[in-house]
Amino acid sequence: MGSWRRGVADRVRRFLQKPGSIDLAASEALLPRIGDREDALRALTDTELTARAGALRSRDDPASDDWLVELCALGREAAWRALGERPYDVQLLGTVQLLAGRVVEMATGEGKTLTGALAAAGHAMRGHQVHVMSVNDYLAGRDAAWMRPVFELLGVGVAAIGQTSTGDERREAYRAEVTYVPVTEVGFDVLRDRLVVSADDVVVPPPAVAIVDEADAVLIDEARVPLVLAGATARGEGNVVLAAAVRAMRSGEHYEVDDEGRNVAFTPAGIAEVEGALGIDDLFAADRFPLLAAANTALHAHVLVRRDVDYVVRDGKVQLVAESRGRIAILQRWPDGLQAAVETKEGLDTSESGEVLDTITVRALLRRYPTVCGMTGTAVAVGEQLKEFYDLDVAVVPPNVPCVRLDEEDRIHATLADKEEAIVATIAEVHGTGRPVLVGTDSVAESERIARLLDRAGLGCVVLNAKNDAEEADVIADAGTYGAITVSTQMAGRGTDIKLGGRDGADRDRVAGLGGLYVVATRRHSSSRLDAQLRGRAGRQGDPGGSVLFASLEDELVTRNVQDPDPPVAAHVVAHAQRVAEGVHQEIHRTTFTYNRVLEGQRSAVLERRDAVLRTDAAAKGLAASCRDRYAELAGTVGEATLTGVCRQIVLYHLDRMWVDHLAYLGDLREGIHLRALGKENPLDAYNGEAIRIFEEALAQVDDRAAETFLAATVTADGADLGAIGLKRPTATWTYLVGDNPFGSELDRAMDAVVGRLRRRRRA
Ligand code: ADP
Ligand code: MG
C-alpha cells in the first residue's frame, strides 16, 4: 500500500508542474488520514454509517481538513457498500477540489460521476442545496439513479429532473438536497418562474451550489447560447377585425408610408377607422396600448411585408425569406406579433409564434450560483476563460493508472478525397485484426458520408448522430466490442464509458491484446479540446488504446482560417488553423459577454423589483401613495386584502410588459448597432449608452402605467379583470434554445449551427 501511495504522490507532483492549475499538495496530505479510517468504518453497520454521516452536518468546522477527511472516508465506504466500487485516491482528490469550488480536470473514464456525487453529498451536508448539472436528460436521470444508493447510505436526499417532468415533479425534485438536472432545464425553470404571479408558484429555490459535469462544454462552449421563454399573447378575434380594417384602407388617406418604404403610420382618418372597427372611442387611451400596438402591427403586415418577397406561404405557414437582407433584416425576429398579423392577413391559423418574454444565457444562469464547481476531461485548455468569465480555478487530478494510449502522428493529406480514402483504408486494416474502431466526425452529414464509404468498402458500421441520447449511450457502451466499427459525431454518447470487450467486459483480454480501442478522428476540430475529448475515449483507466487524427488542406478548418495553405508545411498549417479558430471563438465569447453584461444587470434589477412586489405589499404601498383617493375609495369597498392583491397584479403586469418591450428594443438596437459597426463607430459604447438610458426611462414608466391602470380598472371584491382592459398575460409559454448571435462572424454562426440545436416545445 505504501509504495502504491507514493506512486500516486509522484504522479500528483508531476501534474503540479502544469501551469495555471491549483496546487494539490494540501489535498494530497489528507489521503493517508482518509485511508486510516477505512477499517473502523468497514466495521460499522449501514445504520451506524448513516448516523455517523449525519453527525457531520451538525459540526461547526465544515471547512476544516478534519471534516473533509471524515466526509471522504464515509463517502468511500458508502460507495464501496452501495456500488462495489472503492473510490480511488485520485477520485477523493477530485471530491476535495470540488468542495473547494474548483473545476476539476480528470480524464475520461476516471469516474467523475462518483467523484461529483461525493462532492454533492459534502456540499449538501454543509447545508447547501446542490444542482448537479448535466448536458442532457439521459445523463441527469442515469447519474441520479446510479448514485442514489450512495446518497442513501450517507443520508442525503437526491432527485432528478428531465424535459418531461411536470411542474409539480420539478418543485418536488428541487426540494431534494441534491438535484440532478440538465442545465437547460434549470434555465427554463428559472425563466418560467419569472412569470408567476403568486410566490407559492415559484419552482426553483434560491441558487446555492452548482456542480457542472462536462464543465468546459457547458461553461464555455454553450455559455453564450440563450435560453428563451416565449409566450403567446392573447390576440383573439381583435386581430382578424384589425386585419379586415387595414385591408380596406388606402395609402395617403388612411396611412402614410415614408420615402424609403421602411415605416408606415396611420393618419387620423386611419385611426378613426380602427376605432370604428373595434367599437372603441380612443385608441390612444393609456390602457389601450396593446390594441394600438396590434393595429400598428396589422398595418405593417398589410403594407410593408410583401408575400413572395419578404415571406412565402408554405404548407399553410408563413416563412420569412431569410436570404433578403436590408429591410427584412429588421424583421428577422418577427417582432410584436408580426408573424401572427401576417398569418391573419393570409387567412391562416395563427401559429404559436408569440413574443420573447425573457431570455437568459447559460453563463448568466450559472453566475446566479454563489458556488460553482465542475468536472471535465479538458479544463486546462479553457483555464484562462474559466478565470475570466467565472473566476474559477482549475485543479488537475492525475489518472488513477497512467495513460498508455498511443497517439499517432497526424496524417495530413492534400485533398479531402485523399483523406477519406486513407481513412477508409486505415479502418479496414485495423478492423481486419478484430480491433474495435471508433470513428469521430464533426457532423451528422460527415458521419453519413463516412458510413457510405465504409459500406462501399464492405465494412459494416454503426452510426450515431446525436439524435437520441439514451439509445446512443446504449450503443456506444459497446463500441469496445471485438470487431466493432462505430461512427459517432462529437456529442453523441458523451458521458458514456467505453469498456474493452463490450459493456460486460467479457472479451476484455482478447481486445486488450489487439491494442484496445482505436480512435480515428476524421479532422481536427475547431478546438483542440474536442480532439482531446475524442482521443480520451480510448486508453481509459490505463487500458491499452490508440488514436490517429486525419486532416486535409481542404478541411473547412483550414480553408476558413488560413490564407494560402502550403502543402510542404501541412502539419503546421492545420495546427495554425486550429489556433486561429480557437482565438476567434474566445474573442467572440468576450464580445458577447461584454454586450450581455448590461442586459444581465438590468435583468437582475427587474427581477429584484419583481420579487419584492411578489413577496411584499410594495405594490399596494406605491399605489396608495401615487393614487391616494382612489386607493382609499377601493380600500373601503373591497377591503385591504383584495386591494393588495390587485395592486400586485397590476404592477407585475406592467413590469413584465416593460421587460418584454425592453428586450425587443435591445434586440433592434443590437442589429442597428451591428450595422453601424461597419461605419467604424464604437458599437459597444453606443449600445451601452442607449441601453442604459432607455432602461431607466422604461423602469420609471412602470409606475406611471400602473397608476393609470389602477385608476381605470374596475375593481370588485373578486379583484380586477385586467384582461377586460386589454392587459392580458400570455396564454401559453414555450421554451427553446437558439444559436443565433447577431454579432457573430460567419465562423461563429457556423459554430453555433453545430452547437445550437433548436429545441422547442409547448407548455400550456
Ligand atoms: P467519467 O465521467 O470520468 O468519464 P464515469 O463516471 O462514467 O467516468 O465512470 C467510468 C466507469 O468507471 C464507470 O463504469 C464506473 O462504474 C467506473 N468506476 C468509477 N469509479 C470507480 C472505482 N473507484 N472503482 C471501480 N470502478 C469505478
Ligand atoms: Mg462523465
PDB file of N, CA and C in Angstrom, residues 119-206:
ATOM      1  N   ALA A 119     -18.905  14.858  -3.773  1.00  0.00           N
ATOM      2  CA  ALA A 119     -18.821  16.300  -3.529  1.00  0.00           C
ATOM      3  C   ALA A 119     -20.222  16.874  -3.293  1.00  0.00           C
ATOM      4  N   ALA A 120     -21.184  16.383  -4.060  1.00  0.00           N
ATOM      5  CA  ALA A 120     -22.560  16.864  -3.882  1.00  0.00           C
ATOM      6  C   ALA A 120     -23.039  16.550  -2.475  1.00  0.00           C
ATOM      7  N   ALA A 121     -22.739  15.332  -2.016  1.00  0.00           N
ATOM      8  CA  ALA A 121     -23.135  14.950  -0.660  1.00  0.00           C
ATOM      9  C   ALA A 121     -22.470  15.878   0.360  1.00  0.00           C
ATOM     10  N   GLY A 122     -21.205  16.194   0.123  1.00  0.00           N
ATOM     11  CA  GLY A 122     -20.473  17.076   1.035  1.00  0.00           C
ATOM     12  C   GLY A 122     -21.075  18.475   1.084  1.00  0.00           C
ATOM     13  N   HIS A 123     -21.328  19.047  -0.096  1.00  0.00           N
ATOM     14  CA  HIS A 123     -21.952  20.378  -0.142  1.00  0.00           C
ATOM     15  C   HIS A 123     -23.300  20.345   0.585  1.00  0.00           C
ATOM     16  N   ALA A 124     -24.058  19.255   0.370  1.00  0.00           N
ATOM     17  CA  ALA A 124     -25.384  19.152   0.999  1.00  0.00           C
ATOM     18  C   ALA A 124     -25.252  19.089   2.518  1.00  0.00           C
ATOM     19  N   MET A 125     -24.270  18.308   2.983  1.00  0.00           N
ATOM     20  CA  MET A 125     -24.082  18.191   4.442  1.00  0.00           C
ATOM     21  C   MET A 125     -23.608  19.495   5.052  1.00  0.00           C
ATOM     22  N   ARG A 126     -23.020  20.351   4.222  1.00  0.00           N
ATOM     23  CA  ARG A 126     -22.633  21.679   4.719  1.00  0.00           C
ATOM     24  C   ARG A 126     -23.845  22.613   4.741  1.00  0.00           C
ATOM     25  N   GLY A 127     -24.999  22.063   4.307  1.00  0.00           N
ATOM     26  CA  GLY A 127     -26.223  22.853   4.428  1.00  0.00           C
ATOM     27  C   GLY A 127     -26.640  23.592   3.168  1.00  0.00           C
ATOM     28  N   HIS A 128     -26.034  23.249   2.021  1.00  0.00           N
ATOM     29  CA  HIS A 128     -26.409  23.945   0.788  1.00  0.00           C
ATOM     30  C   HIS A 128     -27.114  23.013  -0.182  1.00  0.00           C
ATOM     31  N   GLN A 129     -28.133  23.526  -0.852  1.00  0.00           N
ATOM     32  CA  GLN A 129     -28.776  22.713  -1.880  1.00  0.00           C
ATOM     33  C   GLN A 129     -27.872  22.648  -3.099  1.00  0.00           C
ATOM     34  N   VAL A 130     -27.821  21.468  -3.712  1.00  0.00           N
ATOM     35  CA  VAL A 130     -26.887  21.250  -4.807  1.00  0.00           C
ATOM     36  C   VAL A 130     -27.626  20.896  -6.094  1.00  0.00           C
ATOM     37  N   HIS A 131     -27.259  21.564  -7.182  1.00  0.00           N
ATOM     38  CA  HIS A 131     -27.742  21.159  -8.500  1.00  0.00           C
ATOM     39  C   HIS A 131     -26.576  20.549  -9.256  1.00  0.00           C
ATOM     40  N   VAL A 132     -26.677  19.262  -9.539  1.00  0.00           N
ATOM     41  CA  VAL A 132     -25.652  18.641 -10.371  1.00  0.00           C
ATOM     42  C   VAL A 132     -26.147  18.757 -11.804  1.00  0.00           C
ATOM     43  N   MET A 133     -25.440  19.546 -12.609  1.00  0.00           N
ATOM     44  CA  MET A 133     -25.935  19.850 -13.943  1.00  0.00           C
ATOM     45  C   MET A 133     -25.249  18.994 -14.990  1.00  0.00           C
ATOM     46  N   SER A 134     -26.094  18.358 -15.820  1.00  0.00           N
ATOM     47  CA  SER A 134     -25.522  17.542 -16.870  1.00  0.00           C
ATOM     48  C   SER A 134     -25.924  18.128 -18.208  1.00  0.00           C
ATOM     49  N   VAL A 135     -25.391  17.535 -19.288  1.00  0.00           N
ATOM     50  CA  VAL A 135     -25.659  18.114 -20.600  1.00  0.00           C
ATOM     51  C   VAL A 135     -26.970  17.631 -21.200  1.00  0.00           C
ATOM     52  N   ASN A 136     -27.533  16.562 -20.669  1.00  0.00           N
ATOM     53  CA  ASN A 136     -28.822  16.141 -21.212  1.00  0.00           C
ATOM     54  C   ASN A 136     -29.639  15.354 -20.187  1.00  0.00           C
ATOM     55  N   ASP A 137     -30.886  15.119 -20.556  1.00  0.00           N
ATOM     56  CA  ASP A 137     -31.834  14.399 -19.713  1.00  0.00           C
ATOM     57  C   ASP A 137     -31.346  13.021 -19.336  1.00  0.00           C
ATOM     58  N   TYR A 138     -30.834  12.347 -20.368  1.00  0.00           N
ATOM     59  CA  TYR A 138     -30.427  10.977 -20.167  1.00  0.00           C
ATOM     60  C   TYR A 138     -29.375  10.889 -19.061  1.00  0.00           C
ATOM     61  N   LEU A 139     -28.377  11.750 -19.107  1.00  0.00           N
ATOM     62  CA  LEU A 139     -27.308  11.689 -18.112  1.00  0.00           C
ATOM     63  C   LEU A 139     -27.797  12.102 -16.724  1.00  0.00           C
ATOM     64  N   ALA A 140     -28.685  13.085 -16.658  1.00  0.00           N
ATOM     65  CA  ALA A 140     -29.205  13.505 -15.353  1.00  0.00           C
ATOM     66  C   ALA A 140     -29.934  12.335 -14.688  1.00  0.00           C
ATOM     67  N   GLY A 141     -30.788  11.676 -15.473  1.00  0.00           N
ATOM     68  CA  GLY A 141     -31.552  10.556 -14.927  1.00  0.00           C
ATOM     69  C   GLY A 141     -30.650   9.387 -14.565  1.00  0.00           C
ATOM     70  N   ARG A 142     -29.704   9.096 -15.466  1.00  0.00           N
ATOM     71  CA  ARG A 142     -28.808   7.962 -15.236  1.00  0.00           C
ATOM     72  C   ARG A 142     -27.967   8.183 -13.979  1.00  0.00           C
ATOM     73  N   ASP A 143     -27.374   9.337 -13.861  1.00  0.00           N
ATOM     74  CA  ASP A 143     -26.468   9.595 -12.749  1.00  0.00           C
ATOM     75  C   ASP A 143     -27.200   9.615 -11.410  1.00  0.00           C
ATOM     76  N   ALA A 144     -28.415  10.182 -11.402  1.00  0.00           N
ATOM     77  CA  ALA A 144     -29.169  10.222 -10.145  1.00  0.00           C
ATOM     78  C   ALA A 144     -29.514   8.798  -9.699  1.00  0.00           C
ATOM     79  N   ALA A 145     -29.953   7.980 -10.653  1.00  0.00           N
ATOM     80  CA  ALA A 145     -30.343   6.609 -10.312  1.00  0.00           C
ATOM     81  C   ALA A 145     -29.117   5.791  -9.884  1.00  0.00           C
ATOM     82  N   TRP A 146     -28.029   5.991 -10.608  1.00  0.00           N
ATOM     83  CA  TRP A 146     -26.786   5.264 -10.370  1.00  0.00           C
ATOM     84  C   TRP A 146     -26.235   5.601  -8.978  1.00  0.00           C
ATOM     85  N   MET A 147     -26.243   6.873  -8.609  1.00  0.00           N
ATOM     86  CA  MET A 147     -25.632   7.317  -7.358  1.00  0.00           C
ATOM     87  C   MET A 147     -26.580   7.268  -6.150  1.00  0.00           C
ATOM     88  N   ARG A 148     -27.859   7.041  -6.422  1.00  0.00           N
ATOM     89  CA  ARG A 148     -28.843   7.086  -5.332  1.00  0.00           C
ATOM     90  C   ARG A 148     -28.474   6.229  -4.115  1.00  0.00           C
ATOM     91  N   PRO A 149     -28.048   4.960  -4.323  1.00  0.00           N
ATOM     92  CA  PRO A 149     -27.724   4.140  -3.145  1.00  0.00           C
ATOM     93  C   PRO A 149     -26.588   4.727  -2.305  1.00  0.00           C
ATOM     94  N   VAL A 150     -25.652   5.413  -2.953  1.00  0.00           N
ATOM     95  CA  VAL A 150     -24.560   6.043  -2.205  1.00  0.00           C
ATOM     96  C   VAL A 150     -25.124   7.168  -1.342  1.00  0.00           C
ATOM     97  N   PHE A 151     -25.959   8.000  -1.963  1.00  0.00           N
ATOM     98  CA  PHE A 151     -26.571   9.104  -1.220  1.00  0.00           C
ATOM     99  C   PHE A 151     -27.399   8.575  -0.051  1.00  0.00           C
ATOM    100  N   GLU A 152     -28.116   7.483  -0.296  1.00  0.00           N
ATOM    101  CA  GLU A 152     -28.969   6.953   0.763  1.00  0.00           C
ATOM    102  C   GLU A 152     -28.152   6.532   1.972  1.00  0.00           C
ATOM    103  N   LEU A 153     -27.038   5.857   1.717  1.00  0.00           N
ATOM    104  CA  LEU A 153     -26.191   5.447   2.837  1.00  0.00           C
ATOM    105  C   LEU A 153     -25.650   6.653   3.598  1.00  0.00           C
ATOM    106  N   LEU A 154     -25.474   7.753   2.874  1.00  0.00           N
ATOM    107  CA  LEU A 154     -24.947   8.958   3.522  1.00  0.00           C
ATOM    108  C   LEU A 154     -26.068   9.818   4.107  1.00  0.00           C
ATOM    109  N   GLY A 155     -27.319   9.359   3.890  1.00  0.00           N
ATOM    110  CA  GLY A 155     -28.449  10.099   4.445  1.00  0.00           C
ATOM    111  C   GLY A 155     -28.737  11.409   3.741  1.00  0.00           C
ATOM    112  N   VAL A 156     -28.417  11.455   2.425  1.00  0.00           N
ATOM    113  CA  VAL A 156     -28.646  12.677   1.658  1.00  0.00           C
ATOM    114  C   VAL A 156     -29.738  12.419   0.621  1.00  0.00           C
ATOM    115  N   GLY A 157     -30.720  13.321   0.545  1.00  0.00           N
ATOM    116  CA  GLY A 157     -31.837  13.162  -0.399  1.00  0.00           C
ATOM    117  C   GLY A 157     -31.418  13.541  -1.800  1.00  0.00           C
ATOM    118  N   VAL A 158     -31.889  12.766  -2.793  1.00  0.00           N
ATOM    119  CA  VAL A 158     -31.493  13.024  -4.179  1.00  0.00           C
ATOM    120  C   VAL A 158     -32.704  12.884  -5.101  1.00  0.00           C
ATOM    121  N   ALA A 159     -32.734  13.670  -6.178  1.00  0.00           N
ATOM    122  CA  ALA A 159     -33.828  13.616  -7.146  1.00  0.00           C
ATOM    123  C   ALA A 159     -33.294  14.010  -8.509  1.00  0.00           C
ATOM    124  N   ALA A 160     -34.098  13.768  -9.557  1.00  0.00           N
ATOM    125  CA  ALA A 160     -33.687  14.137 -10.914  1.00  0.00           C
ATOM    126  C   ALA A 160     -34.840  14.812 -11.641  1.00  0.00           C
ATOM    127  N   ILE A 161     -34.473  15.675 -12.591  1.00  0.00           N
ATOM    128  CA  ILE A 161     -35.457  16.373 -13.410  1.00  0.00           C
ATOM    129  C   ILE A 161     -35.093  16.168 -14.868  1.00  0.00           C
ATOM    130  N   GLY A 162     -36.124  15.974 -15.706  1.00  0.00           N
ATOM    131  CA  GLY A 162     -35.894  15.852 -17.145  1.00  0.00           C
ATOM    132  C   GLY A 162     -36.904  16.695 -17.896  1.00  0.00           C
ATOM    133  N   GLN A 163     -36.742  16.706 -19.204  1.00  0.00           N
ATOM    134  CA  GLN A 163     -37.636  17.523 -20.038  1.00  0.00           C
ATOM    135  C   GLN A 163     -39.101  17.265 -19.791  1.00  0.00           C
ATOM    136  N   THR A 164     -39.441  15.997 -19.506  1.00  0.00           N
ATOM    137  CA  THR A 164     -40.853  15.670 -19.416  1.00  0.00           C
ATOM    138  C   THR A 164     -41.401  15.806 -17.994  1.00  0.00           C
ATOM    139  N   SER A 165     -40.558  16.193 -17.049  1.00  0.00           N
ATOM    140  CA  SER A 165     -41.049  16.361 -15.681  1.00  0.00           C
ATOM    141  C   SER A 165     -42.141  17.438 -15.638  1.00  0.00           C
ATOM    142  N   THR A 166     -43.189  17.175 -14.859  1.00  0.00           N
ATOM    143  CA  THR A 166     -44.259  18.168 -14.720  1.00  0.00           C
ATOM    144  C   THR A 166     -43.826  19.243 -13.732  1.00  0.00           C
ATOM    145  N   GLY A 167     -44.620  20.282 -13.657  1.00  0.00           N
ATOM    146  CA  GLY A 167     -44.323  21.360 -12.727  1.00  0.00           C
ATOM    147  C   GLY A 167     -44.236  20.870 -11.297  1.00  0.00           C
ATOM    148  N   ASP A 168     -45.186  20.022 -10.905  1.00  0.00           N
ATOM    149  CA  ASP A 168     -45.184  19.518  -9.532  1.00  0.00           C
ATOM    150  C   ASP A 168     -43.970  18.643  -9.264  1.00  0.00           C
ATOM    151  N   GLU A 169     -43.635  17.804 -10.250  1.00  0.00           N
ATOM    152  CA  GLU A 169     -42.461  16.936 -10.094  1.00  0.00           C
ATOM    153  C   GLU A 169     -41.193  17.767  -9.942  1.00  0.00           C
ATOM    154  N   ARG A 170     -41.135  18.842 -10.707  1.00  0.00           N
ATOM    155  CA  ARG A 170     -39.955  19.709 -10.619  1.00  0.00           C
ATOM    156  C   ARG A 170     -39.863  20.350  -9.243  1.00  0.00           C
ATOM    157  N   ARG A 171     -40.984  20.898  -8.791  1.00  0.00           N
ATOM    158  CA  ARG A 171     -40.983  21.567  -7.494  1.00  0.00           C
ATOM    159  C   ARG A 171     -40.507  20.599  -6.413  1.00  0.00           C
ATOM    160  N   GLU A 172     -41.041  19.383  -6.496  1.00  0.00           N
ATOM    161  CA  GLU A 172     -40.675  18.337  -5.546  1.00  0.00           C
ATOM    162  C   GLU A 172     -39.172  18.015  -5.641  1.00  0.00           C
ATOM    163  N   ALA A 173     -38.706  17.850  -6.873  1.00  0.00           N
ATOM    164  CA  ALA A 173     -37.301  17.476  -7.071  1.00  0.00           C
ATOM    165  C   ALA A 173     -36.347  18.567  -6.590  1.00  0.00           C
ATOM    166  N   TYR A 174     -36.729  19.806  -6.788  1.00  0.00           N
ATOM    167  CA  TYR A 174     -35.862  20.899  -6.328  1.00  0.00           C
ATOM    168  C   TYR A 174     -35.820  20.996  -4.801  1.00  0.00           C
ATOM    169  N   ARG A 175     -36.769  20.343  -4.152  1.00  0.00           N
ATOM    170  CA  ARG A 175     -36.730  20.358  -2.688  1.00  0.00           C
ATOM    171  C   ARG A 175     -35.667  19.406  -2.147  1.00  0.00           C
ATOM    172  N   ALA A 176     -35.262  18.453  -2.978  1.00  0.00           N
ATOM    173  CA  ALA A 176     -34.244  17.493  -2.535  1.00  0.00           C
ATOM    174  C   ALA A 176     -32.933  18.234  -2.253  1.00  0.00           C
ATOM    175  N   GLU A 177     -32.108  17.617  -1.429  1.00  0.00           N
ATOM    176  CA  GLU A 177     -30.821  18.251  -1.123  1.00  0.00           C
ATOM    177  C   GLU A 177     -29.921  18.288  -2.357  1.00  0.00           C
ATOM    178  N   VAL A 178     -29.999  17.219  -3.155  1.00  0.00           N
ATOM    179  CA  VAL A 178     -29.195  17.146  -4.364  1.00  0.00           C
ATOM    180  C   VAL A 178     -30.126  16.857  -5.540  1.00  0.00           C
ATOM    181  N   THR A 179     -30.092  17.709  -6.570  1.00  0.00           N
ATOM    182  CA  THR A 179     -30.949  17.533  -7.730  1.00  0.00           C
ATOM    183  C   THR A 179     -30.097  17.403  -8.981  1.00  0.00           C
ATOM    184  N   TYR A 180     -30.252  16.304  -9.683  1.00  0.00           N
ATOM    185  CA  TYR A 180     -29.570  16.118 -10.964  1.00  0.00           C
ATOM    186  C   TYR A 180     -30.493  16.679 -12.038  1.00  0.00           C
ATOM    187  N   VAL A 181     -29.972  17.584 -12.847  1.00  0.00           N
ATOM    188  CA  VAL A 181     -30.843  18.261 -13.808  1.00  0.00           C
ATOM    189  C   VAL A 181     -30.019  18.759 -14.998  1.00  0.00           C
ATOM    190  N   PRO A 182     -30.574  18.617 -16.223  1.00  0.00           N
ATOM    191  CA  PRO A 182     -29.861  19.186 -17.368  1.00  0.00           C
ATOM    192  C   PRO A 182     -29.794  20.702 -17.212  1.00  0.00           C
ATOM    193  N   VAL A 183     -28.704  21.281 -17.604  1.00  0.00           N
ATOM    194  CA  VAL A 183     -28.517  22.710 -17.390  1.00  0.00           C
ATOM    195  C   VAL A 183     -29.623  23.512 -18.082  1.00  0.00           C
ATOM    196  N   THR A 184     -30.058  23.042 -19.239  1.00  0.00           N
ATOM    197  CA  THR A 184     -31.100  23.785 -19.953  1.00  0.00           C
ATOM    198  C   THR A 184     -32.421  23.775 -19.183  1.00  0.00           C
ATOM    199  N   GLU A 185     -32.705  22.667 -18.497  1.00  0.00           N
ATOM    200  CA  GLU A 185     -33.972  22.602 -17.764  1.00  0.00           C
ATOM    201  C   GLU A 185     -33.987  23.573 -16.587  1.00  0.00           C
ATOM    202  N   VAL A 186     -32.871  23.690 -15.868  1.00  0.00           N
ATOM    203  CA  VAL A 186     -32.838  24.687 -14.787  1.00  0.00           C
ATOM    204  C   VAL A 186     -33.095  26.063 -15.388  1.00  0.00           C
ATOM    205  N   GLY A 187     -32.455  26.315 -16.518  1.00  0.00           N
ATOM    206  CA  GLY A 187     -32.621  27.620 -17.161  1.00  0.00           C
ATOM    207  C   GLY A 187     -34.075  27.890 -17.502  1.00  0.00           C
ATOM    208  N   PHE A 188     -34.718  26.904 -18.094  1.00  0.00           N
ATOM    209  CA  PHE A 188     -36.123  27.097 -18.468  1.00  0.00           C
ATOM    210  C   PHE A 188     -36.996  27.282 -17.227  1.00  0.00           C
ATOM    211  N   ASP A 189     -36.687  26.536 -16.168  1.00  0.00           N
ATOM    212  CA  ASP A 189     -37.467  26.692 -14.939  1.00  0.00           C
ATOM    213  C   ASP A 189     -37.284  28.090 -14.347  1.00  0.00           C
ATOM    214  N   VAL A 190     -36.049  28.567 -14.381  1.00  0.00           N
ATOM    215  CA  VAL A 190     -35.783  29.918 -13.867  1.00  0.00           C
ATOM    216  C   VAL A 190     -36.561  30.944 -14.697  1.00  0.00           C
ATOM    217  N   LEU A 191     -36.576  30.735 -16.013  1.00  0.00           N
ATOM    218  CA  LEU A 191     -37.311  31.666 -16.874  1.00  0.00           C
ATOM    219  C   LEU A 191     -38.808  31.624 -16.591  1.00  0.00           C
ATOM    220  N   ARG A 192     -39.340  30.416 -16.451  1.00  0.00           N
ATOM    221  CA  ARG A 192     -40.784  30.311 -16.198  1.00  0.00           C
ATOM    222  C   ARG A 192     -41.151  30.927 -14.856  1.00  0.00           C
ATOM    223  N   ASP A 193     -40.266  30.786 -13.899  1.00  0.00           N
ATOM    224  CA  ASP A 193     -40.525  31.344 -12.569  1.00  0.00           C
ATOM    225  C   ASP A 193     -40.710  32.857 -12.603  1.00  0.00           C
ATOM    226  N   ARG A 194     -40.107  33.491 -13.597  1.00  0.00           N
ATOM    227  CA  ARG A 194     -40.188  34.944 -13.601  1.00  0.00           C
ATOM    228  C   ARG A 194     -41.555  35.431 -14.093  1.00  0.00           C
ATOM    229  N   LEU A 195     -42.466  34.489 -14.368  1.00  0.00           N
ATOM    230  CA  LEU A 195     -43.811  34.888 -14.776  1.00  0.00           C
ATOM    231  C   LEU A 195     -44.850  34.672 -13.688  1.00  0.00           C
ATOM    232  N   VAL A 196     -44.493  33.994 -12.609  1.00  0.00           N
ATOM    233  CA  VAL A 196     -45.521  33.646 -11.623  1.00  0.00           C
ATOM    234  C   VAL A 196     -46.096  34.903 -10.985  1.00  0.00           C
ATOM    235  N   VAL A 197     -47.368  34.820 -10.636  1.00  0.00           N
ATOM    236  CA  VAL A 197     -47.989  35.977 -10.009  1.00  0.00           C
ATOM    237  C   VAL A 197     -48.291  35.709  -8.538  1.00  0.00           C
ATOM    238  N   SER A 198     -47.886  34.517  -8.081  1.00  0.00           N
ATOM    239  CA  SER A 198     -48.020  34.237  -6.657  1.00  0.00           C
ATOM    240  C   SER A 198     -46.738  33.571  -6.171  1.00  0.00           C
ATOM    241  N   ALA A 199     -46.257  33.995  -5.037  1.00  0.00           N
ATOM    242  CA  ALA A 199     -44.984  33.479  -4.526  1.00  0.00           C
ATOM    243  C   ALA A 199     -45.023  31.965  -4.341  1.00  0.00           C
ATOM    244  N   ASP A 200     -46.218  31.410  -4.122  1.00  0.00           N
ATOM    245  CA  ASP A 200     -46.332  29.962  -3.920  1.00  0.00           C
ATOM    246  C   ASP A 200     -46.013  29.167  -5.187  1.00  0.00           C
ATOM    247  N   ASP A 201     -46.086  29.823  -6.345  1.00  0.00           N
ATOM    248  CA  ASP A 201     -45.899  29.101  -7.602  1.00  0.00           C
ATOM    249  C   ASP A 201     -44.444  29.003  -8.042  1.00  0.00           C
ATOM    250  N   VAL A 202     -43.555  29.645  -7.323  1.00  0.00           N
ATOM    251  CA  VAL A 202     -42.140  29.600  -7.698  1.00  0.00           C
ATOM    252  C   VAL A 202     -41.626  28.160  -7.594  1.00  0.00           C
ATOM    253  N   VAL A 203     -40.902  27.715  -8.613  1.00  0.00           N
ATOM    254  CA  VAL A 203     -40.443  26.322  -8.672  1.00  0.00           C
ATOM    255  C   VAL A 203     -38.996  26.158  -8.202  1.00  0.00           C
ATOM    256  N   VAL A 204     -38.127  27.038  -8.653  1.00  0.00           N
ATOM    257  CA  VAL A 204     -36.700  26.861  -8.363  1.00  0.00           C
ATOM    258  C   VAL A 204     -36.318  27.602  -7.079  1.00  0.00           C
ATOM    259  N   PRO A 205     -35.719  26.889  -6.138  1.00  0.00           N
ATOM    260  CA  PRO A 205     -35.291  27.553  -4.897  1.00  0.00           C
ATOM    261  C   PRO A 205     -34.109  28.483  -5.162  1.00  0.00           C
ATOM    262  N   PRO A 206     -33.786  29.337  -4.219  1.00  0.00           N
ATOM    263  CA  PRO A 206     -32.631  30.221  -4.409  1.00  0.00           C
ATOM    264  C   PRO A 206     -31.391  29.392  -4.712  1.00  0.00           C
TER     265      PRO A 206
END
